[in-house]
Coordinates of C-alpha atoms in Angstrom, one line a residue:
Chain A
X58 CA -8.1 20.7 21.8
X59 CA -6.1 23.1 24.0
X60 CA -4.0 23.1 27.2
X61 CA -6.8 24.1 29.4
X62 CA -9.3 21.6 28.2
X63 CA -6.8 18.6 28.7
X64 CA -5.7 20.0 31.9
X65 CA -9.5 20.1 33.3
X66 CA -10.2 16.3 32.2
X67 CA -6.7 15.4 33.8
X68 CA -7.8 16.8 37.0
X69 CA -11.2 15.4 36.9
X70 CA -9.4 12.0 36.3
X71 CA -11.3 11.6 32.9
X72 CA -8.7 9.7 31.5
X73 CA -10.7 8.1 28.8
X74 CA -11.7 11.1 27.2
X75 CA -8.3 12.7 27.7
X76 CA -6.7 9.8 26.1
X77 CA -9.2 10.1 23.2
X78 CA -8.3 13.8 22.6
X79 CA -4.4 12.9 22.6
X80 CA -5.1 10.1 20.1
X81 CA -7.4 12.4 17.8
X82 CA -4.5 14.5 16.6
X83 CA -0.6 14.2 16.7
X84 CA -0.3 17.9 17.8
X85 CA -2.3 17.1 21.2
X86 CA 0.3 14.7 22.5
X87 CA 2.6 17.6 22.1
X88 CA 0.1 19.6 24.4
X89 CA 0.4 16.7 26.7
X90 CA 4.0 16.6 26.9
X91 CA 3.9 20.3 27.6
X92 CA 1.9 19.6 30.6
X93 CA 5.0 17.9 31.9
X94 CA 6.1 21.3 32.8
X95 CA 2.9 22.5 34.4
X96 CA 3.5 24.9 37.4
X97 CA 0.8 22.5 39.0
X98 CA 2.2 19.7 40.8
X99 CA -0.9 17.4 40.4
X100 CA -1.4 18.3 36.7
X101 CA 2.2 17.2 36.0
X102 CA 2.0 14.2 37.7
X103 CA -1.6 13.1 36.2
X104 CA 0.0 14.0 32.7
X105 CA 2.6 11.5 33.7
X106 CA -0.4 9.0 34.2
X107 CA -1.9 9.7 31.0
X108 CA 1.1 9.1 29.0
X109 CA 1.6 5.7 30.8
X110 CA -2.2 4.8 29.7
X111 CA -1.7 6.2 26.0
X112 CA 1.3 3.7 26.2
X113 CA -0.6 1.0 27.2
X114 CA -3.4 1.3 25.0
X115 CA -0.7 0.7 22.0
X116 CA -2.2 2.5 19.2
X117 CA 0.1 5.8 19.6
X118 CA 3.9 5.1 19.0
X119 CA 5.4 7.1 22.1
X120 CA 8.9 5.8 21.2
X121 CA 9.9 9.3 19.5
X122 CA 8.3 11.1 22.2
X123 CA 10.5 9.2 24.6
X124 CA 13.6 10.0 22.6
X125 CA 12.7 13.6 23.0
X126 CA 12.0 13.5 26.9
X127 CA 15.3 11.6 27.4
X128 CA 17.0 14.7 25.1
X129 CA 15.4 16.8 27.5
X130 CA 17.5 15.4 30.6
X131 CA 20.6 16.0 28.8
X132 CA 22.6 18.6 29.9
X133 CA 23.3 20.1 26.3
X134 CA 19.6 20.4 25.6
X135 CA 19.0 23.8 27.3
X136 CA 15.8 22.2 28.4
X137 CA 14.9 21.1 31.9
X138 CA 12.6 18.0 31.5
X139 CA 11.3 18.4 35.2
X140 CA 9.0 15.2 34.6
X141 CA 11.0 13.5 31.8
X142 CA 12.2 10.8 34.1
X143 CA 8.7 9.9 35.5
X144 CA 6.9 10.1 32.2
X145 CA 9.7 7.8 30.7
X146 CA 9.1 5.3 33.8
X147 CA 5.4 5.3 33.5
X148 CA 5.6 4.8 29.7
X149 CA 8.1 1.8 30.1
X150 CA 5.7 0.3 33.0
X151 CA 2.8 0.1 30.6
X152 CA 4.7 -0.7 27.6
X153 CA 8.5 -1.6 27.8
X154 CA 8.8 -1.8 24.0
X155 CA 8.4 1.9 23.7
X156 CA 11.0 3.0 26.2
X157 CA 13.6 0.1 26.5
X158 CA 16.3 2.1 24.9
X159 CA 15.8 5.0 27.8
X160 CA 15.0 3.4 30.7
X161 CA 18.5 2.8 32.2
X162 CA 19.6 6.2 31.5
X163 CA 16.7 7.3 33.7
X164 CA 17.3 5.2 36.7
X165 CA 20.8 5.7 36.6
X166 CA 20.4 9.7 36.5
X167 CA 21.6 9.2 40.3
X168 CA 25.1 8.3 39.1
X169 CA 25.1 11.2 36.9
X170 CA 27.3 14.0 38.3
X171 CA 25.6 16.4 36.2
X172 CA 22.4 16.2 38.3
X173 CA 23.5 14.6 41.7
X174 CA 26.7 16.0 42.8
X175 CA 26.1 18.7 45.3
X176 CA 27.6 21.5 42.9
X177 CA 25.8 20.6 40.0
X178 CA 22.6 19.4 42.2
X179 CA 19.0 19.4 40.2
X180 CA 16.8 18.2 43.2
X181 CA 13.7 18.0 41.0
X182 CA 15.3 15.9 38.4
X183 CA 17.1 13.6 40.8
X184 CA 14.1 13.2 42.7
X185 CA 12.4 12.2 39.4
X186 CA 14.8 9.4 38.8
X187 CA 14.4 8.1 42.4
X188 CA 10.6 8.0 42.0
X189 CA 11.1 6.3 38.6
X190 CA 13.1 3.6 40.4
X191 CA 10.3 3.0 42.9
X192 CA 7.6 3.0 40.6
X193 CA 9.2 0.5 38.6
X194 CA 10.4 -1.9 41.7
X195 CA 7.6 -4.1 41.8
X196 CA 6.9 -4.8 38.3
X197 CA 10.4 -5.0 37.4
X198 CA 12.9 -5.9 40.4
X199 CA 15.6 -7.2 38.4
X200 CA 15.9 -3.7 36.4
X201 CA 16.1 -1.7 39.5
X202 CA 17.7 -3.6 42.0
X203 CA 21.2 -2.6 41.2
X204 CA 20.1 1.0 42.2
X205 CA 19.5 -0.2 45.9
X206 CA 23.0 1.1 47.4
X207 CA 22.4 4.2 45.7
X208 CA 19.3 4.9 47.3
X209 CA 20.4 3.7 50.7
X210 CA 23.1 6.7 50.4
X211 CA 20.3 9.2 49.7
X212 CA 18.5 8.5 52.9
X213 CA 21.1 10.7 54.3
X214 CA 20.7 13.5 51.5
X215 CA 20.0 17.0 53.0
X216 CA 16.8 17.4 50.7
X217 CA 13.7 15.9 52.4
X218 CA 12.3 14.9 48.9
X219 CA 15.4 12.9 48.1
X220 CA 15.1 11.1 51.6
X221 CA 11.7 10.5 51.2
X222 CA 11.4 9.2 47.8
X223 CA 14.5 6.9 48.1
X224 CA 12.4 5.5 51.3
X225 CA 9.4 4.8 49.7
X226 CA 11.6 3.3 46.7
X227 CA 13.4 1.0 48.8
X228 CA 10.3 -0.1 50.4
X229 CA 8.9 -1.0 46.9
X230 CA 12.2 -2.8 46.3
X231 CA 12.0 -4.7 49.6
X232 CA 15.9 -4.0 49.9
X233 CA 16.8 -5.6 53.0
X234 CA 20.0 -3.8 53.4
X235 CA 18.4 -0.4 53.9
X236 CA 16.8 -1.3 56.9
X237 CA 19.4 0.4 59.1
X238 CA 19.2 3.8 57.1
X239 CA 15.6 3.7 57.3
X240 CA 15.7 3.2 60.8
X241 CA 17.4 6.4 61.4
X242 CA 14.8 8.2 59.6
X243 CA 11.8 7.3 62.2
X244 CA 12.0 10.6 63.8
X245 CA 12.5 12.5 60.5
X246 CA 9.4 14.9 60.3
X247 CA 9.9 16.6 57.0
X248 CA 6.9 16.5 54.9
X249 CA 7.0 15.4 51.1
X250 CA 4.5 15.1 48.5
X251 CA 4.3 11.8 47.1
X252 CA 2.3 10.7 43.9
X253 CA 1.2 7.1 44.1
X254 CA -1.8 5.6 42.1
X255 CA -3.0 8.7 40.6
X256 CA -3.0 10.9 43.9
X257 CA -0.4 13.0 45.7
X258 CA -0.4 12.9 49.3
X259 CA 1.6 14.8 52.0
X260 CA 3.4 12.2 54.0
X261 CA 6.6 12.8 56.4
X262 CA 9.7 11.3 55.7
X263 CA 9.5 9.2 58.9
X264 CA 6.0 7.7 57.6
X265 CA 7.7 6.9 54.3
X266 CA 10.5 5.2 55.9
X267 CA 8.1 3.4 58.5
X268 CA 6.0 2.2 55.5
X269 CA 9.1 0.8 53.8
X270 CA 10.4 -0.9 56.9
X271 CA 7.0 -2.6 57.1
X272 CA 7.0 -4.0 53.6
X273 CA 11.0 -5.1 53.7
X274 CA 10.0 -6.7 57.2
X275 CA 6.9 -8.5 55.6
X276 CA 8.9 -9.7 52.9
X277 CA 11.6 -11.1 55.1
X278 CA 8.9 -13.3 56.7
Chain B
X768 CA 52.6 41.9 37.4
X769 CA 49.1 41.5 36.4
X770 CA 47.3 38.2 37.3
X771 CA 45.8 38.2 34.0
X772 CA 48.6 38.8 31.4
X773 CA 47.2 37.0 28.6
X774 CA 43.6 38.3 28.6
X775 CA 45.0 42.1 29.2
X776 CA 46.4 41.7 25.6
X777 CA 42.9 41.5 24.4
X778 CA 42.5 45.1 25.7
X779 CA 45.2 46.5 23.3
X780 CA 43.5 46.0 20.0
X781 CA 41.5 48.5 17.9
X782 CA 38.2 47.3 19.1
X783 CA 36.1 47.8 22.5
X784 CA 37.1 45.2 24.4
X785 CA 34.9 42.7 26.7
X786 CA 37.9 42.2 29.1
X787 CA 37.6 46.0 29.9
X788 CA 34.0 45.5 30.8
X789 CA 34.6 42.6 33.0
X790 CA 37.3 44.3 34.8
X791 CA 35.2 47.3 35.4
X792 CA 32.7 45.0 36.9
X793 CA 35.0 42.9 38.8
X794 CA 35.9 46.0 41.2
X795 CA 32.4 45.2 42.8
X796 CA 31.4 41.6 41.9
X797 CA 33.3 39.0 42.8
X798 CA 31.8 36.5 40.0
X799 CA 33.5 39.2 37.5
X800 CA 36.8 38.8 39.3
X801 CA 36.7 35.0 39.0
X802 CA 35.7 35.3 35.6
X803 CA 38.9 36.8 34.4
X804 CA 40.9 34.5 36.4
X805 CA 38.9 31.4 34.7
X806 CA 39.3 33.0 31.3
X807 CA 42.9 33.6 32.2
X808 CA 43.4 29.9 32.5
X809 CA 41.4 29.0 29.4
X810 CA 43.7 31.1 27.3
X811 CA 46.8 29.5 29.1
X812 CA 45.7 26.1 28.7
X813 CA 44.2 26.6 25.2
X814 CA 41.0 24.9 26.3
X815 CA 37.6 26.2 27.9
X816 CA 37.3 25.5 31.3
X817 CA 33.1 25.6 31.1
X818 CA 31.4 22.4 31.3
X819 CA 29.3 21.7 28.4
X820 CA 25.9 22.6 29.8
X821 CA 23.8 21.9 32.8
X822 CA 20.4 21.0 33.9
X823 CA 18.7 24.1 35.7
X824 CA 15.5 26.2 35.2
X825 CA 12.6 27.5 36.7
X826 CA 9.3 25.7 37.7
X827 CA 6.7 26.0 35.2
X828 CA 9.1 26.6 32.5
X829 CA 11.1 23.9 30.3
X830 CA 13.6 26.6 28.8
X831 CA 14.8 30.1 29.4
X832 CA 17.9 29.4 31.5
X833 CA 21.0 28.1 30.0
X834 CA 23.0 26.2 32.6
X835 CA 26.7 26.8 32.9
X836 CA 28.9 25.3 35.3
X837 CA 33.0 25.7 35.4
X838 CA 35.2 22.6 35.8
X839 CA 37.5 24.4 38.4
X840 CA 35.2 25.4 41.4
X841 CA 37.7 25.1 43.7
X842 CA 40.1 27.6 42.2
X843 CA 37.1 29.8 41.2
X844 CA 34.3 29.3 43.5
X845 CA 32.4 32.4 42.4
X846 CA 32.0 31.1 39.0
X847 CA 31.3 27.3 39.8
X848 CA 28.1 28.2 38.5
X849 CA 27.5 30.8 35.7
X850 CA 24.0 30.1 34.5
X851 CA 22.6 32.6 31.3
X852 CA 19.1 34.0 31.9
X853 CA 17.4 34.9 28.8
X854 CA 14.9 37.6 29.0
X855 CA 12.1 38.2 26.3
X856 CA 13.1 41.2 24.5
X857 CA 10.2 43.7 23.6
X858 CA 9.4 43.7 19.9
X859 CA 12.1 45.2 17.7
X860 CA 14.1 46.1 21.0
X861 CA 12.5 49.3 22.1
X862 CA 13.0 49.9 25.6
X863 CA 12.9 53.0 27.6
X864 CA 15.7 54.0 30.2
X865 CA 13.6 52.8 33.2
X866 CA 13.2 49.4 31.5
X867 CA 16.9 49.0 31.0
X868 CA 17.7 50.3 34.5
X869 CA 15.6 47.9 36.2
X870 CA 17.0 44.9 34.3
X871 CA 20.8 45.9 35.3
X872 CA 19.8 46.5 38.6
X873 CA 18.0 42.9 38.9
X874 CA 21.2 41.6 37.5
X875 CA 23.6 43.4 39.8
X876 CA 21.6 42.2 42.8
X877 CA 21.2 38.4 41.4
X878 CA 24.1 38.0 39.0
X879 CA 27.5 39.1 37.7
X880 CA 25.9 42.5 36.3
X881 CA 27.3 41.3 32.9
X882 CA 24.8 41.5 29.9
X883 CA 24.6 40.7 26.3
X884 CA 22.5 42.8 24.1
X885 CA 21.3 40.8 22.3
X886 CA 21.6 37.3 21.6
X887 CA 21.3 35.8 18.4
X888 CA 17.8 34.7 19.0
X889 CA 17.2 38.4 20.0
X890 CA 16.8 38.0 23.7
X891 CA 18.3 40.4 26.3
X892 CA 20.9 38.2 27.6
X893 CA 22.1 38.0 31.5
X894 CA 25.3 36.3 32.0
X895 CA 26.3 34.4 35.4
X896 CA 24.3 33.7 38.2
X897 CA 23.8 30.5 40.5
X898 CA 21.1 28.2 40.9
X899 CA 19.7 29.6 44.1
X900 CA 19.1 32.9 42.4
X901 CA 16.8 31.6 39.6
X902 CA 13.5 31.4 41.2
X903 CA 14.0 34.9 42.6
X904 CA 15.0 36.5 39.2
X905 CA 11.9 34.9 37.8
X906 CA 9.6 36.0 40.3
X907 CA 11.0 39.5 40.1
X908 CA 10.9 39.5 36.5
X909 CA 7.2 38.3 36.6
X910 CA 6.3 40.9 38.8
X911 CA 7.7 43.7 36.4
X912 CA 5.9 42.4 33.3
X913 CA 8.9 40.4 31.9
X914 CA 9.1 37.0 30.7
X915 CA 11.9 34.5 30.2
X916 CA 12.8 33.8 26.4
X917 CA 12.9 30.5 24.9
X918 CA 15.8 27.8 24.6
X919 CA 15.8 23.9 23.8
X920 CA 13.4 22.1 21.9
X921 CA 10.8 24.8 22.0
X922 CA 9.8 28.0 20.0
X923 CA 12.6 30.4 20.5
X924 CA 11.9 34.0 21.2
X925 CA 10.2 35.6 18.0
X926 CA 12.2 38.4 17.1
X927 CA 11.4 41.6 14.1
X928 CA 13.1 44.6 12.8
X929 CA 11.4 47.9 13.9
X930 CA 9.1 47.8 10.8
X931 CA 6.6 50.3 10.6
X932 CA 8.0 52.1 13.8
X933 CA 10.7 53.7 12.0
X934 CA 11.1 52.1 8.4
X935 CA 9.3 53.4 5.3
X936 CA 9.6 50.2 3.5
X937 CA 8.0 48.0 5.9
X938 CA 5.3 45.9 3.8
X939 CA 3.6 44.8 6.9
X940 CA 3.7 45.7 10.6
X941 CA 6.4 43.2 12.0
X942 CA 6.0 44.6 15.8
X943 CA 2.6 43.5 15.9
X944 CA 3.0 40.1 14.3
X945 CA 6.1 39.4 16.7
X946 CA 4.1 40.5 19.6
X947 CA 1.3 38.6 18.4
X948 CA 3.2 35.1 18.0
X949 CA 4.9 35.8 21.2
X950 CA 1.5 35.8 23.0
X951 CA -0.2 33.0 20.6
X952 CA 2.6 30.5 21.2
X953 CA 3.6 30.8 25.0
X954 CA 2.9 27.4 25.5
X955 CA 5.4 26.3 22.6
X956 CA 7.7 29.0 23.9
X957 CA 8.2 27.9 27.5
X958 CA 7.4 24.2 27.4
X959 CA 9.4 22.4 24.9
X960 CA 7.9 19.7 23.2
X961 CA 9.2 19.6 19.6
X962 CA 12.0 17.6 18.0
X963 CA 14.1 20.7 18.1
X964 CA 14.3 24.4 18.3
X965 CA 12.0 26.4 16.0
X966 CA 12.8 30.2 15.5
X967 CA 10.5 32.8 13.7
X968 CA 12.0 36.0 12.6
X969 CA 10.2 38.9 11.0
X970 CA 11.7 41.5 8.5
X971 CA 9.2 44.0 7.0
X972 CA 10.9 44.1 3.5
X973 CA 12.9 42.2 1.4
X974 CA 16.4 44.0 2.9
X975 CA 15.8 41.6 5.6
X976 CA 17.7 43.3 8.3
X977 CA 17.3 40.8 10.7
X978 CA 18.6 38.3 8.4
X979 CA 15.7 36.3 8.9
X980 CA 16.7 34.2 5.8
X981 CA 19.8 32.9 7.4
X982 CA 19.0 32.8 11.0
X983 CA 15.3 31.5 11.4
X984 CA 13.4 28.1 10.7
X985 CA 10.6 30.5 9.7
X986 CA 11.4 33.7 8.0
X987 CA 8.4 36.1 7.4
X988 CA 9.7 38.8 4.9
X989 CA 7.6 41.7 3.7
X990 CA 7.0 42.0 0.1
X991 CA 4.5 43.4 -2.4
X992 CA 3.0 41.9 -5.7
X993 CA 1.8 44.6 -7.6
X994 CA 4.3 47.3 -9.3
X995 CA 7.1 49.4 -7.7
X996 CA 5.7 52.8 -6.8
X997 CA 7.4 55.1 -9.1
X998 CA 7.9 59.0 -8.7
X999 CA 9.0 60.3 -12.0
X1000 CA 9.5 63.5 -10.9
X1001 CA 11.9 62.4 -8.0
X1002 CA 13.8 60.1 -10.3
X1003 CA 14.5 63.1 -12.7
X1004 CA 15.7 65.0 -9.6
X1005 CA 18.2 62.2 -8.8
X1006 CA 19.4 62.3 -12.3
X1007 CA 19.8 66.0 -12.1
X1008 CA 21.3 66.0 -8.9
X1009 CA 24.5 64.0 -9.7
X1010 CA 24.6 61.8 -6.7
X1011 CA 23.2 58.9 -8.6
X1012 CA 24.2 57.3 -11.8
X1013 CA 20.9 55.9 -12.7
X1014 CA 22.5 53.9 -15.6
X1015 CA 25.3 52.4 -13.9
X1016 CA 24.4 52.5 -10.0
X1017 CA 20.7 51.2 -10.4
X1018 CA 20.0 49.7 -13.9
X1019 CA 23.3 48.2 -14.5
X1020 CA 23.1 46.6 -10.9
X1021 CA 19.4 45.2 -11.3
X1022 CA 20.2 41.4 -10.7
X1023 CA 17.2 40.5 -13.1
X1024 CA 17.8 43.3 -15.7
X1025 CA 14.5 44.4 -15.4
X1026 CA 15.0 47.9 -15.7
X1027 CA 16.1 50.5 -18.5
X1028 CA 17.1 53.9 -18.4
X1029 CA 17.1 56.2 -21.6
X1030 CA 18.4 59.4 -19.9
X1031 CA 15.1 60.8 -19.2
X1032 CA 12.6 57.7 -18.3
X1033 CA 12.9 54.8 -15.9
X1034 CA 11.1 51.9 -16.9
X1035 CA 10.7 48.8 -15.0
X1036 CA 9.4 45.2 -16.1
X1037 CA 7.8 44.6 -12.8
X1038 CA 7.1 40.8 -13.5
X1039 CA 10.7 40.2 -13.8
X1040 CA 11.6 42.2 -10.6
X1041 CA 12.9 39.7 -7.9
X1042 CA 12.4 42.3 -5.1
X1043 CA 16.0 42.6 -4.5
X1044 CA 15.5 46.2 -3.2
X1045 CA 18.5 47.4 -4.7
X1046 CA 16.9 50.3 -6.8
X1047 CA 14.5 51.1 -4.0
X1048 CA 17.7 51.6 -1.5
X1049 CA 19.7 53.7 -4.0
X1050 CA 16.6 56.2 -4.8
X1051 CA 14.3 55.9 -1.8
X1052 CA 12.4 59.0 -2.6
X1053 CA 11.7 58.0 -6.2
X1054 CA 10.8 54.4 -5.8
X1055 CA 9.1 52.4 -3.0
X1056 CA 7.6 49.0 -2.6
X1057 CA 4.2 48.5 -4.2
X1058 CA 0.8 49.2 -2.6
X1059 CA -0.5 45.7 -2.6
X1060 CA 1.6 44.5 0.4
X1061 CA 2.1 41.3 2.4
X1062 CA 4.7 38.8 3.1
X1063 CA 6.6 35.7 1.8
X1064 CA 7.1 32.8 4.2
X1065 CA 10.2 31.1 3.8
X1066 CA 11.2 27.9 6.0
X1067 CA 14.5 26.2 6.9
X1068 CA 17.3 28.3 7.9
X1069 CA 20.0 27.0 10.6
X1070 CA 23.5 27.4 11.6
X1071 CA 25.6 24.3 11.4
X1072 CA 25.2 21.9 14.3
X1073 CA 23.9 18.5 13.4
X1074 CA 24.1 19.3 9.6
X1075 CA 25.2 22.0 7.8
X1076 CA 24.1 25.5 7.5
X1077 CA 21.1 26.0 5.4
X1078 CA 19.3 29.2 4.2
X1079 CA 15.5 29.5 4.3
X1080 CA 13.5 28.9 0.9
X1081 CA 10.5 30.0 -0.2
X1082 CA 7.3 28.3 0.9
X1083 CA 4.4 31.0 0.4
X1084 CA 5.4 33.6 -2.0
X1085 CA 2.8 36.0 -0.8
X1086 CA 0.3 36.2 1.8
X1087 CA -1.8 39.1 3.3
X1088 CA -0.2 39.7 6.8
X1089 CA -2.8 41.2 8.7
X1090 CA -4.1 40.7 12.3
X1091 CA -5.4 38.1 13.6
X1092 CA -3.0 36.3 10.9
X1093 CA -5.4 33.3 11.1
X1094 CA -4.1 32.0 7.8
X1095 CA -0.5 32.2 8.8
X1096 CA -1.2 30.4 12.1
X1097 CA -3.3 28.0 10.4
X1098 CA -0.1 27.2 8.0
X1099 CA 2.1 27.0 11.1
X1100 CA -0.1 24.6 12.6
X1101 CA -0.1 22.4 9.9
X1102 CA 3.6 22.7 9.5
X1103 CA 4.5 21.8 13.3
X1104 CA 2.0 18.8 13.1
X1105 CA 3.8 17.3 10.5
X1106 CA 7.5 18.2 12.0
X1107 CA 6.3 17.0 15.2
X1108 CA 5.2 13.4 13.9
X1109 CA 7.9 13.2 11.4
X1110 CA 10.8 15.0 12.5
X1111 CA 13.8 13.0 14.0
X1112 CA 15.2 14.1 17.3
X1113 CA 17.3 17.1 17.0
X1114 CA 16.0 17.6 13.5
X1115 CA 15.5 21.3 12.5
X1116 CA 12.7 21.5 10.0
X1117 CA 14.9 22.7 7.2
X1118 CA 16.7 19.6 7.5
X1119 CA 13.6 17.5 7.3
X1120 CA 12.4 19.1 4.4
X1121 CA 16.0 18.1 2.5
X1122 CA 15.7 14.6 3.8
X1123 CA 11.9 13.9 2.7
X1124 CA 12.1 16.6 -0.3
X1125 CA 10.4 19.7 -0.6
X1126 CA 7.5 18.3 -3.1
X1127 CA 6.6 15.7 -0.3
X1128 CA 6.8 18.4 2.4
X1129 CA 4.5 20.9 0.3
X1130 CA 1.8 18.1 -0.1
X1131 CA 1.9 16.9 3.7
X1132 CA 1.2 20.5 4.6
X1133 CA -1.6 21.0 2.3
X1134 CA -0.2 23.5 0.0
X1135 CA -0.5 23.6 -4.0
X1136 CA 3.2 23.4 -5.4
X1137 CA 4.2 26.6 -7.4
X1138 CA 7.1 27.6 -9.5
X1139 CA 7.7 30.3 -6.8
X1140 CA 8.6 27.8 -4.2
X1141 CA 12.4 28.0 -4.5
X1142 CA 15.6 27.8 -2.9
X1143 CA 17.0 31.1 -4.6
X1144 CA 15.8 33.6 -6.9
X1145 CA 15.5 32.1 -10.5
X1146 CA 17.1 28.7 -9.9
X1147 CA 16.5 25.6 -8.1
X1148 CA 13.1 24.8 -8.3
X1149 CA 12.1 21.9 -5.9
X1150 CA 9.4 20.3 -7.5
X1151 CA 9.2 18.1 -10.6
X1152 CA 5.7 18.5 -12.2
X1153 CA 4.1 15.6 -13.1
X1154 CA 2.7 17.2 -16.2
X1155 CA 6.5 17.7 -17.1
X1156 CA 7.2 14.1 -17.0
X1157 CA 4.0 13.3 -18.8
X1158 CA 4.9 15.4 -22.0
X1159 CA 8.2 13.5 -22.0

């Protein structure tokens, strides 16, 4: 298998065929991990999805890959795990045992000054962590609830992707204390690209905030 | 009085000083001025003021940029970020002046202007830029036919000696192989997915001018499997010329004692030659590597990080090394497959071989064990043969 074949299968949503290829030979898993760095945004996300499906299927132990992905988020690794956070979250969501040791570190990247402070800011990595919180919010509310206050602060972040992902995640968390902050974003027309299900959608931060408020209100009722 | 009295002393030694270079650049670059201040503070405080790394890069690639932040951005704001960019060097570091001028101009535009030629992996190293410049640097480099090198858990930028371009001892075309591997393994080079780093270094002969045996996970060292080519007339010339004492300078220094000299004739027991290159280096006009040339593949060198330093040891004693290098690439595929599956996080391949045993490794990558798979010449065979125990 080569990178192009796997890429085509993922873009065509042929997940079963892609999974069969990945399971066929261990080196193919490495190719899948390589797609997490792809320049093509949809392809990176679909690689995240496929890793989740491989985890759910269970026959391939992804724990070593998770350790590798976590190391790529370490500031000493000289690697940039652009989609490491999302991949670990998706693996955890589908098979918690494979990523149990890593998931808290991923969710707490927003507490990590190497990633989040303005002087050291790495917006894509931080956005990945925020997305991971949102992705796990409905299945693992207890795990992510402590990140609510941090996400509320991010609603004022200068980067639209951080504001938008935070709004989306807070909605999925039904985090009532975020209502005021979300309300301030109703006029924020900056557009972000959000991956949900297995599709990328361009939405405004205002729309993400509005949807989040709607979810919180429904939850309050 | 100077603002930097301690680092000024570094200029007073007998060697060319990097402080002098930085000062020269500081006249026109604010980063370099702050760099001097930060360095002075480090000497004064007896500790580094660089933090231990950073997560930065360009989209599409997982490596090539080494993040560096200082812990004193308030005092020295111009070096609050001081990231390193690794640029994939041409095979054997052949540049023309136009190429060097372009790289230096680019770096004066986007960074400190300070360079390091070359890094230990071989890359053209650009020292000191800020995060907001990275994508522009990458775009500019790409548009001019350059690429980033490797960093992190990927294939590091392959490097080689100048081989057949300049050296008559080269037993294969190192520059061609280096270029071929760099292109073949683009995905592995730019998208880290290994347990840890993996370095290829290529030397055209056992002189190993790029020190591949000490500095690469996979050393590819040129060798030959027939007899040393011997020009007896030239040997006589060396003997008559008086510059070479063949008995003492050549024969007595042969590490395996496979040579003899009766005052007029040099005899070599080629079966016992271990390709040390000494005799060939001393009498290059008279002795040359054999005609049946190729390379030996060694695995496992590394500097001490997680564990202590290792030298590479022989995995394949001889392989023909000619394009398209399919036999070699197939071996590498099997090696990576096994290491990828069984290597622990941050475990170099040499460390894994030590952990699991060379015999097991050889079997897993589908090679037949031979006595030539050695750690060093004439010692330490790794493999205990079952037949040996059967005889006991």
